[in-house]
N, CA, C and O atoms as a CHARMM CRD file, in Angstrom:
* protein
*
  332
    1    1 ASN  N     -0.61400  13.08500 -15.73800 PROA 1      0.00000
    2    1 ASN  CA    -0.83900  11.93100 -15.47500 PROA 1      0.00000
    3    1 ASN  C      0.61000  11.79700 -14.74700 PROA 1      0.00000
    4    1 ASN  O      1.73200  12.08500 -15.16400 PROA 1      0.00000
    5    2 VAL  N     -0.04000  10.98700 -12.89000 PROA 2      0.00000
    6    2 VAL  CA     1.22900  10.11100 -12.32200 PROA 2      0.00000
    7    2 VAL  C      1.44400   8.83300 -12.27800 PROA 2      0.00000
    8    2 VAL  O      0.48400   8.11700 -12.56300 PROA 2      0.00000
    9    3 ILE  N      2.07800   8.51600 -12.10100 PROA 3      0.00000
   10    3 ILE  CA     2.54200   6.90200 -12.63800 PROA 3      0.00000
   11    3 ILE  C      2.36600   6.14200 -11.50100 PROA 3      0.00000
   12    3 ILE  O      2.89700   6.45700 -10.43600 PROA 3      0.00000
   13    4 ASP  N      1.37700   4.76600 -11.68700 PROA 4      0.00000
   14    4 ASP  CA     0.62400   3.55900 -10.72500 PROA 4      0.00000
   15    4 ASP  C      1.46200   3.17300 -10.69400 PROA 4      0.00000
   16    4 ASP  O      1.85000   2.90900 -11.83200 PROA 4      0.00000
   17    5 THR  N      2.54200   2.75900  -9.50700 PROA 5      0.00000
   18    5 THR  CA     2.89700   2.36600  -9.09900 PROA 5      0.00000
   19    5 THR  C      2.35500   0.88400  -8.29200 PROA 5      0.00000
   20    5 THR  O      2.97900  -0.16500  -8.13400 PROA 5      0.00000
   21    6 LYS  N      1.09000   1.21400  -7.90400 PROA 6      0.00000
   22    6 LYS  CA     0.81900  -0.63400  -7.33500 PROA 6      0.00000
   23    6 LYS  C      0.72500  -1.03700  -8.61700 PROA 6      0.00000
   24    6 LYS  O      1.82900  -1.37500  -9.04400 PROA 6      0.00000
   25    7 HSD  N     -0.21200  -1.14700  -9.46400 PROA 7      0.00000
   26    7 HSD  CA    -0.21800  -2.28300 -10.43600 PROA 7      0.00000
   27    7 HSD  C      0.61600  -2.48500 -11.62600 PROA 7      0.00000
   28    7 HSD  O      0.57700  -3.33700 -12.51400 PROA 7      0.00000
   29    8 SER  N      1.24100  -1.66300 -11.45100 PROA 8      0.00000
   30    8 SER  CA     2.09000  -1.45600 -12.81400 PROA 8      0.00000
   31    8 SER  C      3.30300  -2.41100 -12.57500 PROA 8      0.00000
   32    8 SER  O      3.67600  -2.75300 -13.69800 PROA 8      0.00000
   33    9 GLY  N      4.23500  -3.10600 -11.44900 PROA 9      0.00000
   34    9 GLY  CA     5.33900  -3.07800 -11.56700 PROA 9      0.00000
   35    9 GLY  C      6.14300  -2.62200 -11.09900 PROA 9      0.00000
   36    9 GLY  O      7.02900  -3.21300 -10.48300 PROA 9      0.00000
   37   10 ILE  N      6.00800  -0.93800 -11.33800 PROA 10     0.00000
   38   10 ILE  CA     7.30000  -0.00700 -11.15100 PROA 10     0.00000
   39   10 ILE  C      7.36900   0.11900 -10.10600 PROA 10     0.00000
   40   10 ILE  O      6.43300   0.02900  -9.31200 PROA 10     0.00000
   41   11 LYS  N      9.20500   0.50800  -9.70700 PROA 11     0.00000
   42   11 LYS  CA     9.64000   0.85100  -8.39300 PROA 11     0.00000
   43   11 LYS  C     10.06400   1.72300  -8.19900 PROA 11     0.00000
   44   11 LYS  O     11.16600   1.98000  -8.68200 PROA 11     0.00000
   45   12 ILE  N      9.30300   2.74600  -7.27500 PROA 12     0.00000
   46   12 ILE  CA     9.81200   4.07100  -6.97200 PROA 12     0.00000
   47   12 ILE  C     10.92400   3.86300  -5.62000 PROA 12     0.00000
   48   12 ILE  O     10.36600   3.22300  -4.72900 PROA 12     0.00000
   49   13 TYR  N     11.81600   4.10700  -5.40100 PROA 13     0.00000
   50   13 TYR  CA    12.49400   5.08200  -4.39100 PROA 13     0.00000
   51   13 TYR  C     12.92000   5.89500  -4.17200 PROA 13     0.00000
   52   13 TYR  O     13.74800   6.18800  -5.03500 PROA 13     0.00000
   53   14 ASN  N     12.84600   6.75000  -3.21000 PROA 14     0.00000
   54   14 ASN  CA    12.61100   8.29000  -3.26300 PROA 14     0.00000
   55   14 ASN  C     12.85900   8.87800  -1.98300 PROA 14     0.00000
   56   14 ASN  O     12.20200   8.50700  -1.01100 PROA 14     0.00000
   57   15 LYS  N     13.88800   9.90500  -1.87000 PROA 15     0.00000
   58   15 LYS  CA    14.08500  10.47100  -0.60400 PROA 15     0.00000
   59   15 LYS  C     13.59700  12.13800  -0.93700 PROA 15     0.00000
   60   15 LYS  O     14.20000  12.63700  -1.88600 PROA 15     0.00000
   61   16 VAL  N     12.59700  13.00500  -0.26500 PROA 16     0.00000
   62   16 VAL  CA    11.72900  14.25400  -0.39900 PROA 16     0.00000
   63   16 VAL  C     12.13800  14.53000   0.83200 PROA 16     0.00000
   64   16 VAL  O     11.94900  13.94300   1.89700 PROA 16     0.00000
   65   17 GLY  N     12.95600  15.88000   0.45200 PROA 17     0.00000
   66   17 GLY  CA    13.21000  17.11400   1.53100 PROA 17     0.00000
   67   17 GLY  C     12.27200  18.58300   1.26300 PROA 17     0.00000
   68   17 GLY  O     12.06200  19.23700   0.24100 PROA 17     0.00000
   69   18 LEU  N     11.92300  18.71400   2.38900 PROA 18     0.00000
   70   18 LEU  CA    10.94100  19.85800   2.57400 PROA 18     0.00000
   71   18 LEU  C     11.35900  20.60800   3.79500 PROA 18     0.00000
   72   18 LEU  O     11.41500  20.20600   4.95700 PROA 18     0.00000
   73   19 SER  N     11.78400  22.37200   3.04600 PROA 19     0.00000
   74   19 SER  CA    12.75700  22.95100   3.64100 PROA 19     0.00000
   75   19 SER  C     11.98000  24.77000   3.82300 PROA 19     0.00000
   76   19 SER  O     10.77400  24.79700   3.58200 PROA 19     0.00000
   77   20 THR  N     12.49200  25.84500   4.12900 PROA 20     0.00000
   78   20 THR  CA    11.56000  27.03600   4.29000 PROA 20     0.00000
   79   20 THR  C     11.69200  27.21000   2.37900 PROA 20     0.00000
   80   20 THR  O     12.70800  27.42400   1.71800 PROA 20     0.00000
   81   21 GLY  N     10.53600  27.05700   1.99600 PROA 21     0.00000
   82   21 GLY  CA    10.57000  27.68500   0.17100 PROA 21     0.00000
   83   21 GLY  C     11.61400  26.59000  -0.23100 PROA 21     0.00000
   84   21 GLY  O     12.26000  27.03000  -1.18200 PROA 21     0.00000
   85   22 PHE  N     12.05900  25.25900   0.14000 PROA 22     0.00000
   86   22 PHE  CA    12.73900  24.27800  -0.80100 PROA 22     0.00000
   87   22 PHE  C     11.66000  22.86700  -1.15500 PROA 22     0.00000
   88   22 PHE  O     11.96300  21.86000  -0.51600 PROA 22     0.00000
   89   23 VAL  N     10.97300  22.78800  -1.69700 PROA 23     0.00000
   90   23 VAL  CA    11.29500  21.11800  -1.87400 PROA 23     0.00000
   91   23 VAL  C     11.75300  19.77800  -2.75400 PROA 23     0.00000
   92   23 VAL  O     11.22300  19.64400  -3.85600 PROA 23     0.00000
   93   24 SER  N     12.54300  18.96300  -2.38900 PROA 24     0.00000
   94   24 SER  CA    13.23400  18.64100  -3.47300 PROA 24     0.00000
   95   24 SER  C     13.14200  17.33000  -3.12200 PROA 24     0.00000
   96   24 SER  O     12.88400  16.87600  -2.00700 PROA 24     0.00000
   97   25 ASP  N     13.48500  16.43800  -4.66300 PROA 25     0.00000
   98   25 ASP  CA    13.38800  14.69200  -3.93300 PROA 25     0.00000
   99   25 ASP  C     14.63500  14.15800  -5.09200 PROA 25     0.00000
  100   25 ASP  O     14.97500  14.91800  -5.99900 PROA 25     0.00000
  101   26 VAL  N     15.15000  13.00300  -4.96100 PROA 26     0.00000
  102   26 VAL  CA    15.89100  12.32400  -5.38500 PROA 26     0.00000
  103   26 VAL  C     15.16200  11.08000  -5.78100 PROA 26     0.00000
  104   26 VAL  O     14.34400  10.72000  -4.93500 PROA 26     0.00000
  105   27 SER  N     15.25300  10.28200  -6.91700 PROA 27     0.00000
  106   27 SER  CA    14.43900   8.94100  -6.93300 PROA 27     0.00000
  107   27 SER  C     14.75300   8.27800  -8.00300 PROA 27     0.00000
  108   27 SER  O     15.00700   8.78200  -9.09600 PROA 27     0.00000
  109   28 TYR  N     14.74800   6.91100  -7.68400 PROA 28     0.00000
  110   28 TYR  CA    15.35000   5.77400  -8.23300 PROA 28     0.00000
  111   28 TYR  C     14.39800   4.95700  -8.67700 PROA 28     0.00000
  112   28 TYR  O     14.02200   4.00000  -8.00000 PROA 28     0.00000
  113   29 LEU  N     13.84300   5.27400  -9.99900 PROA 29     0.00000
  114   29 LEU  CA    12.98400   4.13500 -10.91500 PROA 29     0.00000
  115   29 LEU  C     13.23700   2.77600 -11.58200 PROA 29     0.00000
  116   29 LEU  O     13.74000   2.77800 -12.70500 PROA 29     0.00000
  117   30 VAL  N     12.98600   1.82700 -11.09200 PROA 30     0.00000
  118   30 VAL  CA    13.11200   0.67900 -11.98000 PROA 30     0.00000
  119   30 VAL  C     11.61400   0.04400 -12.74800 PROA 30     0.00000
  120   30 VAL  O     10.65400  -0.21100 -12.02100 PROA 30     0.00000
  121   31 ASP  N     11.55500  -0.10400 -13.76800 PROA 31     0.00000
  122   31 ASP  CA    10.35500  -0.32100 -15.20400 PROA 31     0.00000
  123   31 ASP  C     11.00300  -2.00600 -15.29500 PROA 31     0.00000
  124   31 ASP  O     11.78200  -1.82000 -16.23000 PROA 31     0.00000
  125   32 THR  N     11.14800  -3.25000 -14.99300 PROA 32     0.00000
  126   32 THR  CA    11.77900  -4.32800 -14.88700 PROA 32     0.00000
  127   32 THR  C     10.85700  -4.82800 -16.20700 PROA 32     0.00000
  128   32 THR  O     11.50300  -5.61600 -16.89800 PROA 32     0.00000
  129   33 ALA  N      9.43200  -4.54800 -16.75200 PROA 33     0.00000
  130   33 ALA  CA     8.62200  -4.65400 -18.15100 PROA 33     0.00000
  131   33 ALA  C      9.39600  -4.00300 -19.43100 PROA 33     0.00000
  132   33 ALA  O      9.74700  -4.47300 -20.51300 PROA 33     0.00000
  133   34 ASN  N      9.49900  -2.79200 -18.86800 PROA 34     0.00000
  134   34 ASN  CA     9.99000  -1.89300 -20.30300 PROA 34     0.00000
  135   34 ASN  C     11.38100  -1.83700 -20.45400 PROA 34     0.00000
  136   34 ASN  O     11.66700  -1.42800 -21.58000 PROA 34     0.00000
  137   35 ASN  N     12.59100  -2.14800 -19.59400 PROA 35     0.00000
  138   35 ASN  CA    13.36300  -2.09700 -19.18800 PROA 35     0.00000
  139   35 ASN  C     14.19000  -0.17900 -18.96500 PROA 35     0.00000
  140   35 ASN  O     15.24600   0.27500 -19.40600 PROA 35     0.00000
  141   36 ILE  N     13.60600   0.16400 -18.50500 PROA 36     0.00000
  142   36 ILE  CA    13.73000   1.50000 -18.11500 PROA 36     0.00000
  143   36 ILE  C     14.43300   1.41700 -16.68100 PROA 36     0.00000
  144   36 ILE  O     14.10300   0.46300 -15.97500 PROA 36     0.00000
  145   37 GLU  N     15.52800   2.47900 -16.10200 PROA 37     0.00000
  146   37 GLU  CA    15.96900   2.58100 -14.97800 PROA 37     0.00000
  147   37 GLU  C     16.58200   3.55600 -15.02000 PROA 37     0.00000
  148   37 GLU  O     17.55300   3.37300 -15.75400 PROA 37     0.00000
  149   38 TYR  N     16.54300   5.09100 -14.39700 PROA 38     0.00000
  150   38 TYR  CA    17.10400   5.64200 -13.79400 PROA 38     0.00000
  151   38 TYR  C     17.00600   6.43700 -12.50200 PROA 38     0.00000
  152   38 TYR  O     16.13500   6.17800 -11.67200 PROA 38     0.00000
  153   39 ILE  N     18.12900   7.65300 -12.28700 PROA 39     0.00000
  154   39 ILE  CA    18.14700   8.17600 -11.13200 PROA 39     0.00000
  155   39 ILE  C     17.83600   9.81400 -11.53000 PROA 39     0.00000
  156   39 ILE  O     18.34000  10.38300 -12.49900 PROA 39     0.00000
  157   40 ILE  N     17.17600  10.24600 -10.85300 PROA 40     0.00000
  158   40 ILE  CA    16.52400  11.55800 -10.94200 PROA 40     0.00000
  159   40 ILE  C     16.60200  12.29300 -10.00100 PROA 40     0.00000
  160   40 ILE  O     16.17100  11.64200  -9.05000 PROA 40     0.00000
  161   41 SER  N     16.96900  13.52600  -9.58200 PROA 41     0.00000
  162   41 SER  CA    16.60400  14.99800  -8.79200 PROA 41     0.00000
  163   41 SER  C     16.32000  16.11300  -9.33800 PROA 41     0.00000
  164   41 SER  O     16.80700  16.70600 -10.30000 PROA 41     0.00000
  165   42 GLY  N     15.24500  16.41300  -8.43200 PROA 42     0.00000
  166   42 GLY  CA    15.25100  18.15200  -8.62500 PROA 42     0.00000
  167   42 GLY  C     14.96900  19.05200  -7.04800 PROA 42     0.00000
  168   42 GLY  O     14.76900  18.86200  -5.84800 PROA 42     0.00000
  169   43 ALA  N     15.11700  20.07600  -8.02900 PROA 43     0.00000
  170   43 ALA  CA    14.27600  20.60500  -6.52800 PROA 43     0.00000
  171   43 ALA  C     13.46700  22.19800  -7.05400 PROA 43     0.00000
  172   43 ALA  O     13.67300  22.73000  -8.14500 PROA 43     0.00000
  173   44 ILE  N     12.52800  22.74400  -5.95700 PROA 44     0.00000
  174   44 ILE  CA    11.66300  23.93300  -6.87100 PROA 44     0.00000
  175   44 ILE  C     12.26300  24.58100  -4.95500 PROA 44     0.00000
  176   44 ILE  O     12.58600  23.97200  -3.93500 PROA 44     0.00000
  177   45 LEU  N     12.12800  26.26500  -5.36500 PROA 45     0.00000
  178   45 LEU  CA    12.35100  27.27800  -4.98700 PROA 45     0.00000
  179   45 LEU  C     11.67600  27.66700  -5.28200 PROA 45     0.00000
  180   45 LEU  O     11.40100  27.73600  -6.48000 PROA 45     0.00000
  181   46 SER  N     10.56300  28.47800  -3.74800 PROA 46     0.00000
  182   46 SER  CA     9.28200  29.27300  -4.48300 PROA 46     0.00000
  183   46 SER  C      9.51500  30.52700  -3.30600 PROA 46     0.00000
  184   46 SER  O      9.84100  30.54600  -2.11900 PROA 46     0.00000
  185   47 LYS  N      9.10400  31.69400  -4.48500 PROA 47     0.00000
  186   47 LYS  CA     9.48000  33.37200  -4.20400 PROA 47     0.00000
  187   47 LYS  C      8.52700  33.34600  -2.93000 PROA 47     0.00000
  188   47 LYS  O      8.96100  33.96800  -1.96000 PROA 47     0.00000
  189   48 ASN  N      7.17300  32.65900  -2.77300 PROA 48     0.00000
  190   48 ASN  CA     6.70100  33.39100  -1.52900 PROA 48     0.00000
  191   48 ASN  C      7.16600  32.32000  -0.38100 PROA 48     0.00000
  192   48 ASN  O      6.41100  31.93700   0.51300 PROA 48     0.00000
  193   49 LYS  N      8.23600  31.98600  -0.50800 PROA 49     0.00000
  194   49 LYS  CA     8.61400  31.02600   0.49000 PROA 49     0.00000
  195   49 LYS  C      7.52300  30.25600   1.73600 PROA 49     0.00000
  196   49 LYS  O      6.96600  30.63700   2.76500 PROA 49     0.00000
  197   50 LEU  N      7.63200  28.68300   0.77300 PROA 50     0.00000
  198   50 LEU  CA     6.07900  28.16800   1.40200 PROA 50     0.00000
  199   50 LEU  C      6.73900  27.91200   3.07700 PROA 50     0.00000
  200   50 LEU  O      7.94800  27.90400   3.30900 PROA 50     0.00000
  201   51 THR  N      6.07400  27.78900   3.73000 PROA 51     0.00000
  202   51 THR  CA     5.69900  28.06000   5.23400 PROA 51     0.00000
  203   51 THR  C      4.94000  26.45500   6.17500 PROA 51     0.00000
  204   51 THR  O      5.14600  26.04900   7.31800 PROA 51     0.00000
  205   52 ASN  N      4.31500  26.07200   5.38800 PROA 52     0.00000
  206   52 ASN  CA     3.19400  24.93400   6.37000 PROA 52     0.00000
  207   52 ASN  C      3.36800  23.97800   5.03900 PROA 52     0.00000
  208   52 ASN  O      3.64200  24.18900   3.85800 PROA 52     0.00000
  209   53 GLU  N      3.01200  22.60000   5.99000 PROA 53     0.00000
  210   53 GLU  CA     3.26500  21.35200   5.02400 PROA 53     0.00000
  211   53 GLU  C      2.00900  21.72200   3.58000 PROA 53     0.00000
  212   53 GLU  O      2.02000  21.60400   2.35400 PROA 53     0.00000
  213   54 ASN  N      1.34200  22.05600   4.30300 PROA 54     0.00000
  214   54 ASN  CA    -0.15100  21.71700   2.99700 PROA 54     0.00000
  215   54 ASN  C      0.43700  22.73900   1.62400 PROA 54     0.00000
  216   54 ASN  O      0.30900  22.29900   0.48100 PROA 54     0.00000
  217   55 ASN  N      1.04200  24.04000   1.85100 PROA 55     0.00000
  218   55 ASN  CA     2.13400  24.59500   0.69500 PROA 55     0.00000
  219   55 ASN  C      2.93000  23.51400  -0.15200 PROA 55     0.00000
  220   55 ASN  O      2.88000  23.27900  -1.35900 PROA 55     0.00000
  221   56 TYR  N      3.66300  22.94500   0.83600 PROA 56     0.00000
  222   56 TYR  CA     4.20000  21.77500   0.21800 PROA 56     0.00000
  223   56 TYR  C      3.56400  20.96100  -1.13600 PROA 56     0.00000
  224   56 TYR  O      3.81200  20.90400  -2.34000 PROA 56     0.00000
  225   57 ASN  N      2.62100  20.38600  -0.21100 PROA 57     0.00000
  226   57 ASN  CA     1.17800  19.47100  -0.93300 PROA 57     0.00000
  227   57 ASN  C      0.54700  20.21200  -1.85300 PROA 57     0.00000
  228   57 ASN  O      0.19500  19.47700  -2.77600 PROA 57     0.00000
  229   58 ASP  N      0.34300  20.96000  -1.97100 PROA 58     0.00000
  230   58 ASP  CA    -0.59700  22.00600  -2.99500 PROA 58     0.00000
  231   58 ASP  C      0.16800  22.62100  -4.04200 PROA 58     0.00000
  232   58 ASP  O     -0.42700  23.07400  -5.02000 PROA 58     0.00000
  233   59 PHE  N      1.64700  22.70200  -3.93400 PROA 59     0.00000
  234   59 PHE  CA     2.43000  22.85400  -5.04700 PROA 59     0.00000
  235   59 PHE  C      3.31900  22.29600  -5.19400 PROA 59     0.00000
  236   59 PHE  O      3.19000  21.61300  -6.21000 PROA 59     0.00000
  237   60 GLY  N      4.67000  22.10000  -4.53100 PROA 60     0.00000
  238   60 GLY  CA     5.90900  21.14100  -4.61700 PROA 60     0.00000
  239   60 GLY  C      5.73000  19.96600  -5.27000 PROA 60     0.00000
  240   60 GLY  O      6.35700  19.74200  -6.30600 PROA 60     0.00000
  241   61 ILE  N      4.93600  19.15200  -4.79700 PROA 61     0.00000
  242   61 ILE  CA     5.34500  17.80300  -4.38000 PROA 61     0.00000
  243   61 ILE  C      4.49600  17.44900  -5.94800 PROA 61     0.00000
  244   61 ILE  O      5.10000  16.80400  -6.80500 PROA 61     0.00000
  245   62 PRO  N      3.07100  17.93700  -6.19600 PROA 62     0.00000
  246   62 PRO  CA     2.48900  17.81000  -7.46000 PROA 62     0.00000
  247   62 PRO  C      3.51200  17.86600  -8.33300 PROA 62     0.00000
  248   62 PRO  O      3.97900  16.83200  -8.80900 PROA 62     0.00000
  249   63 VAL  N      4.05100  19.26100  -8.69100 PROA 63     0.00000
  250   63 VAL  CA     4.84100  19.27100  -9.41100 PROA 63     0.00000
  251   63 VAL  C      5.73100  18.45100 -10.03400 PROA 63     0.00000
  252   63 VAL  O      5.80200  17.99600 -11.17500 PROA 63     0.00000
  253   64 LEU  N      6.63300  18.32100  -8.69900 PROA 64     0.00000
  254   64 LEU  CA     7.55500  16.90100  -8.95300 PROA 64     0.00000
  255   64 LEU  C      7.48100  15.92400  -9.44500 PROA 64     0.00000
  256   64 LEU  O      8.35600  15.21600  -9.94300 PROA 64     0.00000
  257   65 GLN  N      5.73700  15.70700  -9.29100 PROA 65     0.00000
  258   65 GLN  CA     5.50800  14.03600  -9.44700 PROA 65     0.00000
  259   65 GLN  C      5.13700  14.48800 -11.46100 PROA 65     0.00000
  260   65 GLN  O      5.34300  13.66000 -12.34900 PROA 65     0.00000
  261   66 LYS  N      4.58200  15.94600 -11.73600 PROA 66     0.00000
  262   66 LYS  CA     3.95800  16.05300 -12.88200 PROA 66     0.00000
  263   66 LYS  C      5.67900  15.92200 -13.67500 PROA 66     0.00000
  264   66 LYS  O      5.72300  15.45400 -14.81300 PROA 66     0.00000
  265   67 ILE  N      6.34400  16.14200 -13.32900 PROA 67     0.00000
  266   67 ILE  CA     7.82600  16.06500 -14.07900 PROA 67     0.00000
  267   67 ILE  C      8.09000  14.98400 -14.32700 PROA 67     0.00000
  268   67 ILE  O      8.55300  14.72000 -15.43600 PROA 67     0.00000
  269   68 GLY  N      7.85400  13.85600 -13.23500 PROA 68     0.00000
  270   68 GLY  CA     8.78700  12.78000 -13.28800 PROA 68     0.00000
  271   68 GLY  C      7.77200  11.46600 -13.94800 PROA 68     0.00000
  272   68 GLY  O      8.07400  10.27400 -13.89000 PROA 68     0.00000
  273   69 SER  N      6.58200  12.00000 -14.54100 PROA 69     0.00000
  274   69 SER  CA     5.44000  11.18300 -15.11200 PROA 69     0.00000
  275   69 SER  C      6.02100  11.56900 -16.46500 PROA 69     0.00000
  276   69 SER  O      6.43400  10.73800 -17.27500 PROA 69     0.00000
  277   70 TYR  N      6.02400  12.57500 -16.61000 PROA 70     0.00000
  278   70 TYR  CA     6.67600  13.32000 -17.83500 PROA 70     0.00000
  279   70 TYR  C      7.66600  12.47500 -18.56800 PROA 70     0.00000
  280   70 TYR  O      7.55400  11.99000 -19.69400 PROA 70     0.00000
  281   71 ILE  N      8.68300  12.38400 -17.69800 PROA 71     0.00000
  282   71 ILE  CA    10.25700  12.15100 -17.94400 PROA 71     0.00000
  283   71 ILE  C     10.05500  10.27400 -18.50900 PROA 71     0.00000
  284   71 ILE  O     10.58900   9.69200 -19.45400 PROA 71     0.00000
  285   72 TYR  N      8.99300   9.72500 -17.38200 PROA 72     0.00000
  286   72 TYR  CA     9.09700   8.28200 -16.94900 PROA 72     0.00000
  287   72 TYR  C      8.24000   8.03200 -18.60500 PROA 72     0.00000
  288   72 TYR  O      8.80000   7.20900 -19.33000 PROA 72     0.00000
  289   73 LEU  N      7.17800   8.58700 -19.07400 PROA 73     0.00000
  290   73 LEU  CA     6.38800   8.21400 -20.43800 PROA 73     0.00000
  291   73 LEU  C      7.31200   8.66700 -21.20500 PROA 73     0.00000
  292   73 LEU  O      7.49500   7.68700 -21.92800 PROA 73     0.00000
  293   74 ASN  N      8.27400   9.73500 -21.68400 PROA 74     0.00000
  294   74 ASN  CA     8.88300   9.70800 -22.32200 PROA 74     0.00000
  295   74 ASN  C     10.24300   8.73300 -22.55100 PROA 74     0.00000
  296   74 ASN  O     10.73700   8.65400 -23.67600 PROA 74     0.00000
  297   75 GLU  N     10.67300   8.17900 -21.69200 PROA 75     0.00000
  298   75 GLU  CA    11.15200   6.53800 -21.42300 PROA 75     0.00000
  299   75 GLU  C     10.89000   5.86400 -22.13800 PROA 75     0.00000
  300   75 GLU  O     11.51200   5.42800 -23.10700 PROA 75     0.00000
  301   76 VAL  N      9.76500   5.64500 -21.70400 PROA 76     0.00000
  302   76 VAL  CA     9.06400   4.44800 -22.32500 PROA 76     0.00000
  303   76 VAL  C      8.49100   4.22700 -23.85900 PROA 76     0.00000
  304   76 VAL  O      8.15700   3.19800 -24.44600 PROA 76     0.00000
  305   77 LYS  N      8.51600   5.89700 -24.35100 PROA 77     0.00000
  306   77 LYS  CA     8.49200   6.11200 -25.50500 PROA 77     0.00000
  307   77 LYS  C      9.95400   5.79300 -26.92300 PROA 77     0.00000
  308   77 LYS  O     10.21700   5.32500 -28.03100 PROA 77     0.00000
  309   78 ARG  N     10.26300   6.22500 -26.18500 PROA 78     0.00000
  310   78 ARG  CA    11.89800   6.57500 -26.44500 PROA 78     0.00000
  311   78 ARG  C     12.94000   5.24100 -27.11600 PROA 78     0.00000
  312   78 ARG  O     13.11400   4.35100 -26.28300 PROA 78     0.00000
  313   79 LYS  N     13.40000   5.07900 -28.01400 PROA 79     0.00000
  314   79 LYS  CA    14.04500   4.37200 -28.72200 PROA 79     0.00000
  315   79 LYS  C     15.28500   4.07200 -28.06100 PROA 79     0.00000
  316   79 LYS  O     16.13500   4.85900 -27.64600 PROA 79     0.00000
  317   80 LYS  N     15.25800   2.57900 -28.01700 PROA 80     0.00000
  318   80 LYS  CA    16.66900   2.38900 -27.26000 PROA 80     0.00000
  319   80 LYS  C     17.77400   1.40300 -27.89000 PROA 80     0.00000
  320   80 LYS  O     17.66700   0.34100 -28.50200 PROA 80     0.00000
  321   81 ALA  N     18.44400   1.87300 -27.65100 PROA 81     0.00000
  322   81 ALA  CA    19.92900   1.53100 -28.28700 PROA 81     0.00000
  323   81 ALA  C     19.99400  -0.38500 -28.35100 PROA 81     0.00000
  324   81 ALA  O     19.74300  -0.95900 -27.29200 PROA 81     0.00000
  325   82 THR  N     20.30100  -1.17800 -29.49200 PROA 82     0.00000
  326   82 THR  CA    20.39700  -2.35500 -29.38000 PROA 82     0.00000
  327   82 THR  C     21.47200  -2.76800 -29.17100 PROA 82     0.00000
  328   82 THR  O     22.06600  -1.72200 -29.43300 PROA 82     0.00000
  329   83 ASN  N     22.64500  -3.79900 -28.77000 PROA 83     0.00000
  330   83 ASN  CA    23.59400  -4.26400 -28.88900 PROA 83     0.00000
  331   83 ASN  C     23.93100  -5.16200 -29.84000 PROA 83     0.00000
  332   83 ASN  O     25.06900  -5.63000 -29.87200 PROA 83     0.00000
């Protein structure tokens, strides 16, 4: 599942990097309704040395989206410490 930011009130600010064989992303996510806020970064190196944009869109970016969604959903479920 990919996070639906259009109707959820979640804001994600990110920068994607694409270079020969590498896909990287640094994101800042804010969800005020669930009191969630964090920064995450990730990078993937393909053994096959991705060389065109279609390969990045078919493999690297969807993988990073799924990882980000997994982390967000776990943050929603995680019990937060209270003061």
